[in-house]
PDB file of C-alpha atoms in Angstrom:
ATOM      1  CA  MET A 216      20.336  13.927  26.837  1.00 47.00           C
ATOM      2  CA  VAL A 217      18.661  12.286  23.783  1.00 45.00           C
ATOM      3  CA  SER A 218      18.020  14.352  20.652  1.00 44.00           C
ATOM      4  CA  ASN A 219      14.660  14.367  18.867  1.00 42.00           C
ATOM      5  CA  SER A 220      16.009  12.480  15.825  1.00 43.00           C
ATOM      6  CA  GLN A 221      17.498   9.714  18.019  1.00 43.00           C
ATOM      7  CA  LEU A 222      14.216   9.398  19.918  1.00 36.00           C
ATOM      8  CA  PHE A 223      12.220   9.274  16.657  1.00 39.00           C
ATOM      9  CA  ASN A 224      14.508   6.560  15.221  1.00 42.00           C
ATOM     10  CA  GLN A 225      14.209   4.539  18.434  1.00 42.00           C
ATOM     11  CA  ILE A 226      10.385   4.808  18.450  1.00 39.00           C
ATOM     12  CA  GLN A 227      10.218   3.938  14.762  1.00 40.00           C
ATOM     13  CA  SER A 228      12.358   0.812  15.114  1.00 39.00           C
ATOM     14  CA  THR A 229      10.482  -0.464  18.164  1.00 38.00           C
ATOM     15  CA  SER A 230       7.015   0.157  16.740  1.00 39.00           C
ATOM     16  CA  TYR A 231       7.699  -1.559  13.412  1.00 41.00           C
ATOM     17  CA  GLY A 232       9.992  -4.318  14.656  1.00 43.00           C
ATOM     18  CA  GLU A 233      10.343  -7.120  12.117  1.00 44.00           C
ATOM     19  CA  HIS A 234       7.472  -5.751  10.039  1.00 47.00           C
ATOM     20  CA  GLY A 235       9.431  -2.556   9.450  1.00 49.00           C
ATOM     21  CA  GLU A 236      12.204  -4.604   7.861  1.00 54.00           C
ATOM     22  CA  GLU A 237       9.654  -6.389   5.663  1.00 52.00           C
ATOM     23  CA  LEU A 238       8.146  -3.076   4.602  1.00 54.00           C
ATOM     24  CA  GLN A 239      11.574  -1.717   3.733  1.00 59.00           C
ATOM     25  CA  GLU A 240      12.351  -4.860   1.721  1.00 61.00           C
ATOM     26  CA  LYS A 241       9.066  -4.502  -0.208  1.00 58.00           C
ATOM     27  CA  LYS A 242       9.883  -0.858  -0.971  1.00 62.00           C
ATOM     28  CA  ASN A 243      13.320  -1.862  -2.270  1.00 62.00           C
ATOM     29  CA  ASN A 244      11.788  -4.610  -4.425  1.00 59.00           C
ATOM     30  CA  LYS A 245       9.261  -2.167  -5.884  1.00 62.00           C
ATOM     31  CA  LYS A 246      12.096   0.173  -6.819  1.00 62.00           C
ATOM     32  CA  LYS A 247      13.871  -2.717  -8.562  1.00 61.00           C
ATOM     33  CA  GLY A 248      10.676  -3.736 -10.363  1.00 60.00           C
ATOM     34  CA  ILE A 249      10.521  -7.201  -8.812  1.00 55.00           C
ATOM     35  CA  GLU A 250       6.886  -7.048  -7.651  1.00 54.00           C
ATOM     36  CA  LYS A 251       5.298  -5.786 -10.852  1.00 53.00           C
ATOM     37  CA  LYS A 252       1.700  -6.820 -11.271  1.00 57.00           C
ATOM     38  CA  GLU A 253       0.936  -8.328 -14.645  1.00 60.00           C
ATOM     39  CA  ARG A 254      -1.472  -6.054 -16.509  1.00 62.00           C
ATOM     40  CA  SER A 255      -4.324  -7.580 -18.398  1.00 67.00           C
ATOM     41  CA  HIS A 256      -5.500  -6.526 -21.845  1.00 83.00           C
ATOM     42  CA  ARG A 257      -7.503  -3.271 -21.938  1.00 89.00           C
ATOM     43  CA  TYR A 258      -9.656  -2.041 -24.792  1.00 86.00           C
ATOM     44  CA  ALA A 259     -11.720   1.142 -24.895  1.00 88.00           C
ATOM     45  CA  PHE A 260     -14.518   1.940 -27.327  1.00 85.00           C
ATOM     46  CA  ARG A 261     -16.418   5.163 -27.913  1.00 89.00           C
ATOM     47  CA  THR A 262     -19.969   4.636 -29.089  1.00 87.00           C
ATOM     48  CA  ARG A 263     -22.594   7.204 -29.985  1.00 89.00           C
ATOM     49  CA  SER A 264     -25.712   6.015 -28.164  1.00 85.00           C
ATOM     50  CA  GLN A 265     -28.580   7.200 -25.998  1.00 82.00           C
ATOM     51  CA  VAL A 266     -28.395   3.917 -24.048  1.00 82.00           C
ATOM     52  CA  ASP A 267     -25.527   3.412 -21.575  1.00 80.00           C
ATOM     53  CA  ILE A 268     -25.478  -0.386 -21.717  1.00 76.00           C
ATOM     54  CA  LEU A 269     -25.057  -1.891 -25.170  1.00 77.00           C
ATOM     55  CA  ASP A 270     -25.530  -5.590 -25.864  1.00 80.00           C
ATOM     56  CA  ASP A 271     -22.115  -7.002 -26.748  1.00 84.00           C
ATOM     57  CA  GLY A 272     -23.162 -10.664 -26.588  1.00 86.00           C
ATOM     58  CA  TYR A 273     -21.941 -11.352 -23.043  1.00 90.00           C
ATOM     59  CA  ARG A 274     -23.798 -11.275 -19.743  1.00 90.00           C
ATOM     60  CA  TRP A 275     -22.658  -8.742 -17.143  1.00 92.00           C
ATOM     61  CA  ARG A 276     -23.310  -8.151 -13.453  1.00 94.00           C
ATOM     62  CA  LYS A 277     -23.012  -4.626 -12.094  1.00 94.00           C
ATOM     63  CA  TYR A 278     -20.803  -4.503  -9.010  1.00 95.00           C
ATOM     64  CA  GLY A 279     -20.263  -0.808  -8.481  1.00 95.00           C
ATOM     65  CA  GLN A 280     -20.732   2.803  -9.434  1.00 95.00           C
ATOM     66  CA  LYS A 281     -18.442   5.727  -8.752  1.00 95.00           C
ATOM     67  CA  ALA A 282     -18.688   9.482  -9.133  1.00 94.00           C
ATOM     68  CA  VAL A 283     -15.747  10.632 -11.220  1.00 90.00           C
ATOM     69  CA  LYS A 284     -13.937  13.927 -10.762  1.00 91.00           C
ATOM     70  CA  ASN A 285     -14.644  16.511 -13.493  1.00 89.00           C
ATOM     71  CA  ASN A 286     -17.480  14.420 -14.941  1.00 89.00           C
ATOM     72  CA  ARG A 287     -21.124  14.737 -13.988  1.00 91.00           C
ATOM     73  CA  PHE A 288     -21.895  11.200 -15.168  1.00 93.00           C
ATOM     74  CA  PRO A 289     -20.985   8.255 -12.896  1.00 94.00           C
ATOM     75  CA  ARG A 290     -18.766   5.368 -13.981  1.00 95.00           C
ATOM     76  CA  ASN A 291     -20.399   1.935 -13.778  1.00 95.00           C
ATOM     77  CA  TYR A 292     -18.446  -1.263 -13.147  1.00 96.00           C
ATOM     78  CA  TYR A 293     -19.420  -4.706 -14.468  1.00 96.00           C
ATOM     79  CA  ARG A 294     -18.056  -8.285 -14.293  1.00 95.00           C
ATOM     80  CA  CYS A 295     -18.693 -11.094 -16.740  1.00 93.00           C
ATOM     81  CA  THR A 296     -21.123 -13.585 -15.150  1.00 91.00           C
ATOM     82  CA  HIS A 297     -19.573 -16.695 -16.731  1.00 90.00           C
ATOM     83  CA  GLY A 298     -17.848 -18.863 -14.102  1.00 88.00           C
ATOM     84  CA  GLY A 299     -14.073 -18.554 -14.203  1.00 88.00           C
ATOM     85  CA  CYS A 300     -14.087 -15.535 -16.521  1.00 90.00           C
ATOM     86  CA  SER A 301     -12.426 -12.495 -14.952  1.00 90.00           C
ATOM     87  CA  VAL A 302     -13.256  -9.876 -17.600  1.00 92.00           C
ATOM     88  CA  LYS A 303     -14.445  -6.521 -16.282  1.00 94.00           C
ATOM     89  CA  LYS A 304     -15.880  -3.517 -18.044  1.00 94.00           C
ATOM     90  CA  GLN A 305     -16.396   0.129 -17.161  1.00 94.00           C
ATOM     91  CA  VAL A 306     -19.080   2.257 -18.772  1.00 94.00           C
ATOM     92  CA  GLN A 307     -19.166   6.043 -18.621  1.00 93.00           C
ATOM     93  CA  ARG A 308     -20.808   8.826 -20.612  1.00 93.00           C
ATOM     94  CA  LEU A 309     -18.629  11.760 -21.723  1.00 91.00           C
ATOM     95  CA  THR A 310     -19.307  15.190 -20.234  1.00 89.00           C
ATOM     96  CA  GLU A 311     -18.125  16.990 -23.384  1.00 90.00           C
ATOM     97  CA  ASP A 312     -20.497  15.020 -25.628  1.00 89.00           C
ATOM     98  CA  GLU A 313     -23.427  13.431 -23.798  1.00 89.00           C
ATOM     99  CA  GLY A 314     -24.230  11.245 -26.798  1.00 91.00           C
ATOM    100  CA  VAL A 315     -20.945   9.323 -26.496  1.00 91.00           C
ATOM    101  CA  VAL A 316     -20.498   6.345 -24.166  1.00 91.00           C
ATOM    102  CA  VAL A 317     -16.976   5.079 -23.383  1.00 92.00           C
ATOM    103  CA  THR A 318     -16.811   1.353 -22.638  1.00 92.00           C
ATOM    104  CA  THR A 319     -13.509  -0.059 -21.372  1.00 93.00           C
ATOM    105  CA  TYR A 320     -12.939  -3.817 -21.279  1.00 92.00           C
ATOM    106  CA  GLU A 321     -10.207  -5.336 -19.117  1.00 94.00           C
ATOM    107  CA  GLY A 322      -9.176  -8.931 -19.792  1.00 92.00           C
ATOM    108  CA  VAL A 323      -9.967 -11.607 -22.355  1.00 90.00           C
ATOM    109  CA  HIS A 324     -13.068 -13.807 -22.211  1.00 89.00           C
ATOM    110  CA  THR A 325     -12.300 -17.500 -21.623  1.00 87.00           C
ATOM    111  CA  HIS A 326     -15.567 -18.693 -23.193  1.00 88.00           C
ATOM    112  CA  PRO A 327     -17.686 -18.175 -26.325  1.00 85.00           C
ATOM    113  CA  ILE A 328     -20.343 -15.482 -26.610  1.00 83.00           C
ATOM    114  CA  GLN A 329     -23.309 -16.405 -24.416  1.00 70.00           C
ATOM    115  CA  LYS A 330     -26.144 -14.648 -26.247  1.00 65.00           C
ATOM    116  CA  SER A 331     -27.047 -14.538 -29.912  1.00 57.00           C
ATOM    117  CA  SER A 332     -26.522 -11.379 -31.923  1.00 54.00           C
ATOM    118  CA  ASP A 333     -30.275 -11.319 -32.640  1.00 57.00           C
ATOM    119  CA  ASN A 334     -30.637  -9.372 -29.386  1.00 59.00           C
ATOM    120  CA  PHE A 335     -28.579  -6.558 -30.887  1.00 61.00           C
ATOM    121  CA  GLU A 336     -31.007  -6.304 -33.805  1.00 66.00           C
ATOM    122  CA  GLN A 337     -33.907  -6.072 -31.338  1.00 64.00           C
ATOM    123  CA  ILE A 338     -32.198  -3.233 -29.477  1.00 63.00           C
ATOM    124  CA  LEU A 339     -31.665  -1.316 -32.726  1.00 67.00           C
ATOM    125  CA  GLN A 340     -35.352  -1.726 -33.564  1.00 66.00           C
ATOM    126  CA  GLN A 341     -36.322  -0.434 -30.109  1.00 62.00           C
ATOM    127  CA  LEU A 342     -34.067   2.594 -30.574  1.00 66.00           C
ATOM    128  CA  GLN A 343     -35.776   3.389 -33.868  1.00 65.00           C
ATOM    129  CA  ILE A 344     -39.186   3.147 -32.173  1.00 61.00           C
ATOM    130  CA  TYR A 345     -38.096   5.577 -29.419  1.00 59.00           C
ATOM    131  CA  ARG A 346     -36.768   8.046 -31.991  1.00 59.00           C
ATOM    132  CA  SER A 347     -40.075   8.087 -33.847  1.00 56.00           C
ATOM    133  CA  LEU A 348     -42.053   8.982 -30.684  1.00 53.00           C
TER     134      LEU A 348
END
């Protein structure tokens, strides 16, 4: 008569086959730290603003939005539109202080700033106009 543990081990080895050995090897390598993913540079900024998207001189394409636990404001995900540049940014408003926007950049731009800083001055002027209304 075969015990439950022997039957389970037999089923496990036949269902995984060679892939089971590969999975076990990957687990062992992770424990040893062999397969560590290189982390890119991350920078986070807190800005007091009524506008979620601030002009930082680069062009961004939105590729996602996610509801975040314990925060009523969604997190927005952006990628730099310049070819070959892999910088990403996340933008989220704080629940504790709705006037604060947290922008997190991941990576380093491989190109110069695409837009002039004159745009930033225009945005500030628009904000002043909205405040006066």
